[in-house]
Amino acid sequence: MATSLRIRFEGAARTVTGSRHHLFWGERSGLFDCGLFQGPRDEAERINRNFAFEPSQLDAMVVSHAHLDHTGNLPTLVAGGYGGRIHMTPATADLSRFMLADSAFLQEKDVEHVNKHARGRPPRRPLYTPADVEATLERIDTHEYHAPWELWPGATVEYFDAGHILGSAITTYTFEQNGRQFRLAMGGDLGRANRPILQDPEQLQGIDALVLESTYGNRVHQDTAETERQLIEIVERTVQRGGRVLVPSFAVGRAQDFVATLHKLCERGEVCEVPIFVDSPMARSATGVFVRHPELFDAETRHLFEHERGAPFGFARLRYVSSPDESRALNDRREPCIIVAASGMCEGGRILHHLLHGLGNPRNTVLFVGFQAQGTLGRRIKDGVEKVNVFGEPIQVHAEVAALDGFSAHADQNELVAWVTAIKPTPRNIFLVHGELEAAEALAARLKEHLPTQVHIPEKGQEFDLWT
Ligand SMILES: [Zn+2]
């Protein structure tokens, strides 16, 4: 009797966060990604705590990359009884060590804060603890790109470079029975060509079914040259005013990309006179992981790194700020500078005290280089709200507000379509996940226009037979 192959979409279906896809191969089942759903507290709590299966019944766990919307719920799975291995690339493992620990720390702080203001509501408890994170890290097995391993009898898994963040992978599952083969590709988050530091996403061939992200399925990003031109202008006019450029940034990936871009411009003789401060302990830890994995850099970055003593992660005008005192001391500086600090959406971290001291000054610029979700302080500032609260203090926004979207680590509509179109032969089935419905529908329309394929936009909980 033939072994059947099925997939059930249990997260990031018609939404961006909380990736969780469930594969069934005969009697075995495995999860692909186990991310945190990020949203309103009650909804997030319900979704993240509950699995559509018993974690102890799961046979395998495979992870695409270290972003928390793909890994951040692994400790809940382990705390819930999952006893198997967790597969990921070595760089994903290195990043996950401190990202999951930080996630546990933030949850404990959040629960503490909420319980303090509970007013009779039953106390909450964190999704997981540092001990759960420790137990999770012990289950990790690492696999390099292009080093296939046997997941189950008749099922082999292989990682390819996704060019999204350090260690990010496109994952293929090859199933075999009775001399026949079926190849399923999980796109994970797909990166973009010609970005700083990382290699371009690898082009796959010979795929029967593809699960693909659609974050920017309805958008086209600004190109690199235009992004750099605007960045130079923003820095120049801020420096001329005698102000500082405050850059809220995600600590992992975006901060390093931004710094590498500044280094490149500096090498070309542009934006060179301005000191750059990276004021984020997380960004510093993440940079430490980058430096341990030069094998993952593109040729240009590797050459720089080997010949210019650590550039683009360390160079003369760049300083990593460690202690809170040193961070606060930046407020007393008179000279223009660029300060990169987390969090990317201004929901916490050291960027807040820089905003507290900097937003009211018309000489300064707040420069957004990442996505700003609805309801965040970053979004309000970006949308041009005149008065915002920082640490409970009302502040009139007089600083210039600017945004560059060319730093995105996700392929845009044209890049996604080009990547899928280059797969020969065209996959018979494509499942669009990790995108709002509008974005997924726009991408589906483009793909169907170009290619002889079935495009599905699964709902949460929807199941498909892939191969029978
Ligand atoms: Zn990602």
Tab-separated table of C-alpha atoms and ligand atoms in Angstrom:
chain	number	residue	atom	x	y	z
A	1	MET	CA	0.000	0.000	0.000
A	2	ALA	CA	1.263	3.461	-0.866
A	3	THR	CA	2.329	5.825	1.912
A	4	SER	CA	0.346	9.049	1.744
A	5	LEU	CA	1.780	12.543	2.102
A	6	ARG	CA	-0.365	15.333	3.531
A	7	ILE	CA	0.161	18.867	4.801
A	8	ARG	CA	-1.929	20.849	7.288
A	9	PHE	CA	-1.455	24.598	7.645
A	10	GLU	CA	-1.640	25.440	11.339
A	11	GLY	CA	-0.147	28.928	11.432
A	12	ALA	CA	0.833	31.930	9.288
A	13	ALA	CA	-2.178	31.052	7.124
A	14	ARG	CA	-3.592	34.302	5.709
A	15	THR	CA	-1.477	36.187	8.243
A	16	VAL	CA	2.240	36.891	8.652
A	17	THR	CA	3.318	35.576	12.048
A	18	GLY	CA	3.113	32.232	13.866
A	19	SER	CA	4.490	29.920	11.136
A	20	ARG	CA	3.515	26.300	11.849
A	21	HIS	CA	3.071	23.718	9.068
A	22	HIS	CA	2.328	20.071	9.803
A	23	LEU	CA	3.481	17.256	7.506
A	24	PHE	CA	2.131	13.698	7.581
A	25	TRP	CA	4.067	10.884	5.892
A	26	GLY	CA	2.220	7.632	6.515
A	27	GLU	CA	2.305	7.005	10.271
A	28	ARG	CA	4.836	9.771	10.908
A	29	SER	CA	4.279	13.450	11.395
A	30	GLY	CA	6.568	16.427	11.688
A	31	LEU	CA	6.274	20.153	12.142
A	32	PHE	CA	7.959	22.741	9.965
A	33	ASP	CA	8.639	25.933	11.941
A	34	CYS	CA	7.061	26.729	15.284
A	35	GLY	CA	6.851	30.496	15.449
A	36	LEU	CA	5.311	32.955	17.833
A	37	PHE	CA	2.054	34.490	16.738
A	38	GLN	CA	2.423	38.204	17.437
A	39	GLY	CA	-0.707	40.243	18.019
A	40	PRO	CA	-3.118	41.426	20.722
A	41	ARG	CA	-2.186	39.790	24.045
A	42	ASP	CA	-5.250	37.547	24.548
A	43	GLU	CA	-5.323	36.277	20.982
A	44	ALA	CA	-1.555	35.653	20.976
A	45	GLU	CA	-1.810	33.797	24.281
A	46	ARG	CA	-4.572	31.512	22.976
A	47	ILE	CA	-2.854	30.750	19.658
A	48	ASN	CA	0.643	30.259	21.051
A	49	ARG	CA	-0.419	28.018	23.941
A	50	ASN	CA	-2.569	25.652	21.898
A	51	PHE	CA	-1.429	23.123	19.329
A	52	ALA	CA	-3.777	21.189	17.045
A	53	PHE	CA	-1.935	18.003	18.101
A	54	GLU	CA	-0.224	16.462	21.118
A	55	PRO	CA	3.404	17.687	21.085
A	56	SER	CA	4.490	14.281	22.432
A	57	GLN	CA	3.021	12.606	19.312
A	58	LEU	CA	5.205	14.597	16.931
A	59	ASP	CA	8.136	12.733	15.326
A	60	ALA	CA	10.288	15.609	14.056
A	61	MET	CA	10.746	19.363	14.102
A	62	VAL	CA	12.467	21.224	11.243
A	63	VAL	CA	13.175	24.965	11.391
A	64	SER	CA	13.781	27.436	8.527
A	65	HIS	CA	15.484	30.386	10.254
A	66	ALA	CA	15.976	32.198	13.549
A	67	HIS	CA	13.280	34.894	13.396
A	68	LEU	CA	10.926	34.466	16.349
A	69	ASP	CA	7.834	34.203	14.164
A	70	HIS	CA	9.421	30.917	12.975
A	71	THR	CA	11.182	29.638	16.134
A	72	GLY	CA	9.742	31.585	19.064
A	73	ASN	CA	7.206	28.959	20.118
A	74	LEU	CA	9.641	26.000	20.159
A	75	PRO	CA	10.034	26.154	23.970
A	76	THR	CA	6.219	25.887	24.340
A	77	LEU	CA	6.324	22.759	22.179
A	78	VAL	CA	9.100	21.236	24.299
A	79	ALA	CA	7.409	22.256	27.562
A	80	GLY	CA	4.251	20.603	26.168
A	81	GLY	CA	6.004	17.250	25.799
A	82	TYR	CA	7.850	17.222	22.467
A	83	GLY	CA	10.750	14.834	22.958
A	84	GLY	CA	12.369	14.649	19.513
A	85	ARG	CA	15.175	16.510	17.806
A	86	ILE	CA	14.948	20.051	16.425
A	87	HIS	CA	16.749	20.492	13.101
A	88	MET	CA	18.256	23.799	11.942
A	89	THR	CA	21.376	25.285	10.356
A	90	PRO	CA	24.394	26.054	12.606
A	91	ALA	CA	23.930	29.844	12.316
A	92	THR	CA	20.217	29.520	13.132
A	93	ALA	CA	21.228	27.559	16.243
A	94	ASP	CA	23.756	30.240	17.273
A	95	LEU	CA	21.202	33.030	16.833
A	96	SER	CA	18.422	31.036	18.527
A	97	ARG	CA	20.469	30.574	21.691
A	98	PHE	CA	20.226	34.213	22.681
A	99	MET	CA	17.031	35.113	20.790
A	100	LEU	CA	14.959	32.461	22.595
A	101	ALA	CA	16.569	33.377	25.924
A	102	ASP	CA	15.700	37.017	25.288
A	103	SER	CA	12.150	36.028	24.311
A	104	ALA	CA	11.699	34.183	27.646
A	105	PHE	CA	13.099	37.202	29.501
A	106	LEU	CA	10.727	39.640	27.736
A	107	GLN	CA	7.734	37.396	28.433
A	108	GLU	CA	8.547	37.223	32.127
A	109	LYS	CA	8.833	41.017	32.234
A	110	ASP	CA	5.584	41.454	30.317
A	111	VAL	CA	3.688	39.058	32.606
A	112	GLU	CA	5.099	40.827	35.663
A	113	HIS	CA	3.880	44.161	34.292
A	114	VAL	CA	0.423	42.825	33.358
A	115	ASN	CA	-0.052	41.068	36.718
A	116	LYS	CA	0.885	44.237	38.580
A	117	HIS	CA	-2.030	45.999	36.888
A	118	ALA	CA	-4.346	42.955	36.940
A	119	ARG	CA	-7.012	44.488	39.226
A	120	GLY	CA	-8.473	41.157	40.337
A	121	ARG	CA	-8.035	39.299	37.035
A	122	PRO	CA	-6.384	35.879	37.448
A	123	PRO	CA	-2.601	36.184	37.226
A	124	ARG	CA	-0.986	35.310	33.911
A	125	ARG	CA	2.075	33.155	33.534
A	126	PRO	CA	4.703	33.405	30.814
A	127	LEU	CA	4.399	31.162	27.772
A	128	TYR	CA	7.738	29.640	28.744
A	129	THR	CA	10.665	30.132	31.084
A	130	PRO	CA	14.462	30.268	30.661
A	131	ALA	CA	14.488	26.605	31.814
A	132	ASP	CA	12.172	25.663	28.910
A	133	VAL	CA	14.557	27.477	26.554
A	134	GLU	CA	17.488	25.480	27.955
A	135	ALA	CA	15.572	22.224	27.400
A	136	THR	CA	14.819	23.339	23.832
A	137	LEU	CA	18.428	24.173	22.997
A	138	GLU	CA	19.502	20.688	24.116
A	139	ARG	CA	17.323	19.158	21.394
A	140	ILE	CA	18.974	20.996	18.487
A	141	ASP	CA	20.714	19.113	15.658
A	142	THR	CA	22.489	21.262	13.089
A	143	HIS	CA	22.840	20.702	9.339
A	144	GLU	CA	24.852	22.753	6.844
A	145	TYR	CA	23.426	23.798	3.482
A	146	HIS	CA	23.636	21.015	0.831
A	147	ALA	CA	24.068	18.276	3.440
A	148	PRO	CA	20.925	16.130	3.129
A	149	TRP	CA	19.923	13.961	6.066
A	150	GLU	CA	17.415	11.163	6.497
A	151	LEU	CA	14.486	12.416	8.560
A	152	TRP	CA	12.513	9.165	8.335
A	153	PRO	CA	12.865	6.055	6.185
A	154	GLY	CA	12.006	7.258	2.670
A	155	ALA	CA	12.170	10.956	3.615
A	156	THR	CA	15.278	13.118	3.174
A	157	VAL	CA	15.619	16.790	4.089
A	158	GLU	CA	18.101	19.319	2.695
A	159	TYR	CA	18.772	23.001	3.376
A	160	PHE	CA	19.594	25.663	0.758
A	161	ASP	CA	20.540	29.299	1.358
A	162	ALA	CA	17.425	31.518	1.426
A	163	GLY	CA	19.398	34.798	1.576
A	164	HIS	CA	16.922	36.205	4.130
A	165	ILE	CA	18.909	36.387	7.387
A	166	LEU	CA	22.120	34.691	8.479
A	167	GLY	CA	21.583	30.912	8.376
A	168	SER	CA	18.126	31.156	6.772
A	169	ALA	CA	17.110	28.170	4.688
A	170	ILE	CA	14.882	27.032	1.893
A	171	THR	CA	14.103	23.444	2.872
A	172	THR	CA	13.383	20.511	0.586
A	173	TYR	CA	11.775	17.242	1.638
A	174	THR	CA	12.311	14.371	-0.796
A	175	PHE	CA	9.934	11.442	-0.323
A	176	GLU	CA	10.537	8.113	-2.046
A	177	GLN	CA	8.480	4.981	-2.508
A	178	ASN	CA	8.224	2.199	-5.094
A	179	GLY	CA	10.921	3.810	-7.233
A	180	ARG	CA	9.033	7.114	-7.401
A	181	GLN	CA	9.987	10.437	-5.870
A	182	PHE	CA	8.112	13.526	-4.651
A	183	ARG	CA	9.908	16.757	-3.779
A	184	LEU	CA	8.300	19.352	-1.527
A	185	ALA	CA	10.001	22.729	-1.007
A	186	MET	CA	9.293	24.897	2.008
A	187	GLY	CA	10.390	28.387	0.993
A	188	GLY	CA	10.585	29.711	4.567
A	189	ASP	CA	11.177	33.444	4.270
A	190	LEU	CA	12.723	34.156	0.893
A	191	GLY	CA	15.422	36.822	0.721
A	192	ARG	CA	16.574	39.035	-2.114
A	193	ALA	CA	19.514	39.235	-4.473
A	194	ASN	CA	22.254	41.869	-4.049
A	195	ARG	CA	21.602	42.662	-0.415
A	196	PRO	CA	24.457	43.546	1.940
A	197	ILE	CA	26.422	40.708	3.605
A	198	LEU	CA	24.441	37.604	2.587
A	199	GLN	CA	24.513	35.447	-0.511
A	200	ASP	CA	21.598	35.618	-2.931
A	201	PRO	CA	18.735	33.141	-2.447
A	202	GLU	CA	19.532	29.862	-4.190
A	203	GLN	CA	17.425	28.906	-7.182
A	204	LEU	CA	15.801	25.501	-6.793
A	205	GLN	CA	14.768	23.152	-9.592
A	206	GLY	CA	12.614	20.047	-9.824
A	207	ILE	CA	9.960	20.819	-7.203
A	208	ASP	CA	6.555	19.088	-7.174
A	209	ALA	CA	4.915	21.273	-4.521
A	210	LEU	CA	6.019	24.599	-3.065
A	211	VAL	CA	5.014	26.407	0.124
A	212	LEU	CA	5.914	30.056	-0.384
A	213	GLU	CA	5.757	33.225	1.709
A	214	SER	CA	3.747	36.212	0.450
A	215	THR	CA	4.615	39.004	2.928
A	216	TYR	CA	5.171	41.484	0.091
A	217	GLY	CA	3.033	39.652	-2.481
A	218	ASN	CA	1.414	42.961	-3.408
A	219	ARG	CA	4.430	45.288	-3.099
A	220	VAL	CA	7.564	46.237	-4.997
A	221	HIS	CA	10.555	47.493	-2.984
A	222	GLN	CA	12.628	50.542	-3.719
A	223	ASP	CA	15.852	49.514	-5.487
A	224	THR	CA	19.227	49.594	-3.739
A	225	ALA	CA	20.715	52.559	-5.622
A	226	GLU	CA	17.679	54.730	-4.851
A	227	THR	CA	17.689	53.628	-1.193
A	228	GLU	CA	21.366	54.566	-0.878
A	229	ARG	CA	20.836	57.913	-2.609
A	230	GLN	CA	18.011	58.806	-0.216
A	231	LEU	CA	20.005	57.624	2.797
A	232	ILE	CA	22.899	59.916	1.853
A	233	GLU	CA	20.512	62.874	1.485
A	234	ILE	CA	18.829	62.191	4.823
A	235	VAL	CA	22.161	61.980	6.658
A	236	GLU	CA	23.572	65.046	4.897
A	237	ARG	CA	20.672	67.339	5.651
A	238	THR	CA	20.489	66.163	9.278
A	239	VAL	CA	24.222	66.790	9.729
A	240	GLN	CA	23.861	70.242	8.145
A	241	ARG	CA	21.208	71.054	10.736
A	242	GLY	CA	23.591	69.848	13.450
A	243	GLY	CA	21.215	67.031	14.407
A	244	ARG	CA	21.388	63.282	14.888
A	245	VAL	CA	19.825	60.466	12.870
A	246	LEU	CA	17.944	58.034	15.129
A	247	VAL	CA	17.414	54.656	13.483
A	248	PRO	CA	15.020	52.229	15.204
A	249	SER	CA	16.161	48.827	13.976
A	250	PHE	CA	15.612	45.123	14.524
A	251	ALA	CA	18.738	43.887	16.260
A	252	VAL	CA	19.218	40.761	14.161
A	253	GLY	CA	19.819	41.230	10.462
A	254	ARG	CA	18.563	44.738	9.848
A	255	ALA	CA	21.077	46.453	12.155
A	256	GLN	CA	23.968	44.598	10.468
A	257	ASP	CA	22.621	45.341	6.955
A	258	PHE	CA	22.246	49.021	7.791
A	259	VAL	CA	25.751	49.258	9.249
A	260	ALA	CA	27.210	47.401	6.231
A	261	THR	CA	25.467	49.881	3.920
A	262	LEU	CA	26.905	52.825	5.880
A	263	HIS	CA	30.335	51.207	5.611
A	264	LYS	CA	29.957	50.882	1.843
A	265	LEU	CA	28.908	54.532	1.513
A	266	CYS	CA	31.789	55.545	3.756
A	267	GLU	CA	34.215	53.644	1.488
A	268	ARG	CA	32.813	55.595	-1.448
A	269	GLY	CA	33.532	58.833	0.418
A	270	GLU	CA	29.919	59.515	1.387
A	271	VAL	CA	28.456	59.971	4.915
A	272	CYS	CA	31.996	59.526	6.182
A	273	GLU	CA	32.299	62.332	8.679
A	274	VAL	CA	29.564	61.110	10.995
A	275	PRO	CA	30.190	58.779	13.934
A	276	ILE	CA	27.883	55.755	14.049
A	277	PHE	CA	26.725	54.188	17.324
A	278	VAL	CA	25.028	50.797	17.501
A	279	ASP	CA	23.279	51.015	20.854
A	280	SER	CA	21.760	47.557	21.325
A	281	PRO	CA	23.148	44.621	23.336
A	282	MET	CA	21.088	42.256	21.134
A	283	ALA	CA	22.565	43.728	17.947
A	284	ARG	CA	26.004	43.322	19.479
A	285	SER	CA	25.334	39.633	20.271
A	286	ALA	CA	23.910	39.080	16.791
A	287	THR	CA	26.951	40.725	15.222
A	288	GLY	CA	29.070	38.284	17.239
A	289	VAL	CA	27.266	35.412	15.496
A	290	PHE	CA	27.776	37.006	12.060
A	291	VAL	CA	31.503	37.275	12.711
A	292	ARG	CA	31.635	33.542	13.547
A	293	HIS	CA	30.089	32.627	10.175
A	294	PRO	CA	32.095	34.299	7.389
A	295	GLU	CA	31.411	31.193	5.255
A	296	LEU	CA	27.866	32.543	4.828
A	297	PHE	CA	28.883	35.977	3.479
A	298	ASP	CA	28.771	36.961	-0.161
A	299	ALA	CA	32.142	37.285	-1.942
A	300	GLU	CA	32.360	41.061	-1.468
A	301	THR	CA	31.689	40.937	2.280
A	302	ARG	CA	34.040	37.996	2.794
A	303	HIS	CA	36.828	39.837	0.986
A	304	LEU	CA	36.257	42.937	3.119
A	305	PHE	CA	36.066	40.913	6.305
A	306	GLU	CA	39.322	39.086	5.589
A	307	HIS	CA	41.306	42.062	4.304
A	308	GLU	CA	40.041	44.983	6.361
A	309	ARG	CA	40.169	43.631	9.883
A	310	GLY	CA	36.548	42.823	10.545
A	311	ALA	CA	34.767	45.284	8.242
A	312	PRO	CA	31.880	45.814	7.645
A	313	PHE	CA	31.076	44.813	11.244
A	314	GLY	CA	33.784	46.963	12.761
A	315	PHE	CA	35.362	50.109	11.287
A	316	ALA	CA	36.810	53.398	12.489
A	317	ARG	CA	33.611	55.457	12.696
A	318	LEU	CA	31.501	52.661	14.192
A	319	ARG	CA	31.118	52.029	17.905
A	320	TYR	CA	29.089	49.384	19.723
A	321	VAL	CA	27.674	50.837	22.922
A	322	SER	CA	27.597	48.416	25.852
A	323	SER	CA	26.615	49.791	29.225
A	324	PRO	CA	23.403	51.704	29.972
A	325	ASP	CA	25.599	54.580	31.251
A	326	GLU	CA	27.424	54.795	27.953
A	327	SER	CA	24.059	54.695	26.201
A	328	ARG	CA	22.721	57.572	28.302
A	329	ALA	CA	25.941	59.530	27.735
A	330	LEU	CA	25.061	59.673	24.031
A	331	ASN	CA	22.332	62.162	24.965
A	332	ASP	CA	24.984	64.668	26.067
A	333	ARG	CA	26.845	64.626	22.776
A	334	ARG	CA	26.613	67.874	20.871
A	335	GLU	CA	27.985	66.724	17.503
A	336	PRO	CA	25.867	65.102	14.783
A	337	CYS	CA	25.837	61.307	14.789
A	338	ILE	CA	23.869	58.258	13.674
A	339	ILE	CA	22.390	56.075	16.431
A	340	VAL	CA	21.065	52.621	15.559
A	341	ALA	CA	19.035	51.078	18.397
A	342	ALA	CA	16.357	48.446	18.993
A	343	SER	CA	13.524	47.757	19.065
A	344	GLY	CA	12.672	48.160	15.411
A	345	MET	CA	9.079	49.238	16.085
A	346	CYS	CA	9.957	51.389	19.143
A	347	GLU	CA	8.055	49.089	21.505
A	348	GLY	CA	10.965	48.744	23.933
A	349	GLY	CA	14.744	48.846	24.108
A	350	ARG	CA	17.186	51.719	24.138
A	351	ILE	CA	15.649	53.502	21.142
A	352	LEU	CA	12.992	54.761	23.577
A	353	HIS	CA	15.304	56.992	25.583
A	354	HIS	CA	16.863	58.321	22.382
A	355	LEU	CA	13.366	59.186	21.149
A	356	LEU	CA	12.496	60.744	24.510
A	357	HIS	CA	15.461	63.102	24.176
A	358	GLY	CA	15.458	63.479	20.408
A	359	LEU	CA	11.894	63.627	19.046
A	360	GLY	CA	11.269	67.187	20.181
A	361	ASN	CA	14.313	68.604	18.375
A	362	PRO	CA	13.711	69.783	14.778
A	363	ARG	CA	17.405	69.296	13.969
A	364	ASN	CA	17.102	65.504	14.378
A	365	THR	CA	15.726	62.831	12.055
A	366	VAL	CA	13.990	59.579	12.962
A	367	LEU	CA	14.743	57.184	10.117
A	368	PHE	CA	12.682	53.987	9.801
A	369	VAL	CA	14.367	51.127	7.940
A	370	GLY	CA	11.909	48.350	8.807
A	371	PHE	CA	8.257	47.361	8.894
A	372	GLN	CA	6.073	49.230	11.439
A	373	ALA	CA	3.047	47.203	12.571
A	374	GLN	CA	-0.322	48.779	13.379
A	375	GLY	CA	-0.602	49.954	16.967
A	376	THR	CA	3.131	50.406	17.617
A	377	LEU	CA	4.852	53.658	18.626
A	378	GLY	CA	6.992	53.362	15.494
A	379	ARG	CA	3.877	53.269	13.320
A	380	ARG	CA	2.414	56.361	15.022
A	381	ILE	CA	5.607	58.345	14.506
A	382	LYS	CA	5.943	57.126	10.915
A	383	ASP	CA	2.308	58.077	10.225
A	384	GLY	CA	3.084	61.640	11.301
A	385	VAL	CA	1.255	61.797	14.652
A	386	GLU	CA	2.233	65.156	16.205
A	387	LYS	CA	2.214	64.162	19.845
A	388	VAL	CA	3.275	60.754	21.180
A	389	ASN	CA	3.893	59.222	24.593
A	390	VAL	CA	7.338	57.859	25.400
A	391	PHE	CA	7.752	56.279	28.861
A	392	GLY	CA	4.381	57.866	29.668
A	393	GLU	CA	5.659	61.354	28.832
A	394	PRO	CA	3.850	63.307	26.116
A	395	ILE	CA	6.265	64.608	23.478
A	396	GLN	CA	5.632	66.932	20.564
A	397	VAL	CA	7.292	65.471	17.464
A	398	HIS	CA	9.464	68.169	15.876
A	399	ALA	CA	12.157	65.897	14.430
A	400	GLU	CA	12.061	65.050	10.729
A	401	VAL	CA	10.519	61.629	10.097
A	402	ALA	CA	11.851	59.581	7.168
A	403	ALA	CA	11.484	55.983	5.987
A	404	LEU	CA	13.389	53.743	3.573
A	405	ASP	CA	11.826	50.429	2.539
A	406	GLY	CA	14.753	49.199	0.424
A	407	PHE	CA	16.296	47.336	3.381
A	408	SER	CA	13.593	44.677	3.407
A	409	ALA	CA	14.887	41.113	3.821
A	410	HIS	CA	11.811	39.676	2.062
A	411	ALA	CA	11.494	39.216	-1.693
A	412	ASP	CA	8.890	41.560	-3.190
A	413	GLN	CA	6.207	40.604	-5.713
A	414	ASN	CA	8.511	40.765	-8.754
A	415	GLU	CA	11.276	38.847	-6.981
A	416	LEU	CA	8.890	36.117	-5.787
A	417	VAL	CA	7.398	35.717	-9.271
A	418	ALA	CA	10.874	35.608	-10.870
A	419	TRP	CA	12.088	32.980	-8.391
A	420	VAL	CA	9.057	30.731	-8.924
A	421	THR	CA	9.123	31.218	-12.709
A	422	ALA	CA	12.741	30.000	-12.832
A	423	ILE	CA	11.807	26.638	-11.243
A	424	LYS	CA	11.735	24.039	-14.028
A	425	PRO	CA	9.413	22.285	-14.452
A	426	THR	CA	6.812	24.511	-12.778
A	427	PRO	CA	5.619	23.016	-9.453
A	428	ARG	CA	2.137	21.572	-9.890
A	429	ASN	CA	0.904	23.053	-6.607
A	430	ILE	CA	1.909	26.261	-4.857
A	431	PHE	CA	0.642	27.158	-1.377
A	432	LEU	CA	0.907	30.804	-0.342
A	433	VAL	CA	1.422	31.449	3.377
A	434	HIS	CA	3.031	34.118	5.604
A	435	GLY	CA	1.101	37.060	4.146
A	436	GLU	CA	-2.118	38.984	4.667
A	437	LEU	CA	-4.908	37.723	2.396
A	438	GLU	CA	-4.680	40.785	0.151
A	439	ALA	CA	-0.953	40.246	-0.444
A	440	ALA	CA	-1.399	36.505	-1.054
A	441	GLU	CA	-4.252	37.100	-3.519
A	442	ALA	CA	-2.245	39.641	-5.502
A	443	LEU	CA	0.689	37.216	-5.723
A	444	ALA	CA	-1.606	34.302	-6.641
A	445	ALA	CA	-3.066	36.336	-9.512
A	446	ARG	CA	0.417	37.149	-10.875
A	447	LEU	CA	1.580	33.518	-10.600
A	448	LYS	CA	-1.528	32.136	-12.307
A	449	GLU	CA	-1.150	34.675	-15.090
A	450	HIS	CA	2.388	33.424	-15.826
A	451	LEU	CA	2.432	29.750	-14.961
A	452	PRO	CA	0.536	26.497	-15.497
A	453	THR	CA	0.070	25.762	-11.796
A	454	GLN	CA	-2.538	25.467	-9.062
A	455	VAL	CA	-2.139	28.271	-6.501
A	456	HIS	CA	-3.754	27.799	-3.083
A	457	ILE	CA	-4.136	30.265	-0.210
A	458	PRO	CA	-4.792	27.857	2.672
A	459	GLU	CA	-6.946	28.780	5.625
A	460	LYS	CA	-5.779	27.955	9.112
A	461	GLY	CA	-6.383	24.251	9.756
A	462	GLN	CA	-6.855	23.414	6.072
A	463	GLU	CA	-5.336	20.118	4.955
A	464	PHE	CA	-4.170	18.969	1.509
A	465	ASP	CA	-3.175	15.608	0.049
A	466	LEU	CA	0.156	16.150	-1.669
A	467	TRP	CA	0.996	12.686	-2.953
A	468	THR	CA	-0.957	9.467	-2.814
B	1	ZN	ZN	12.109	35.927	8.695
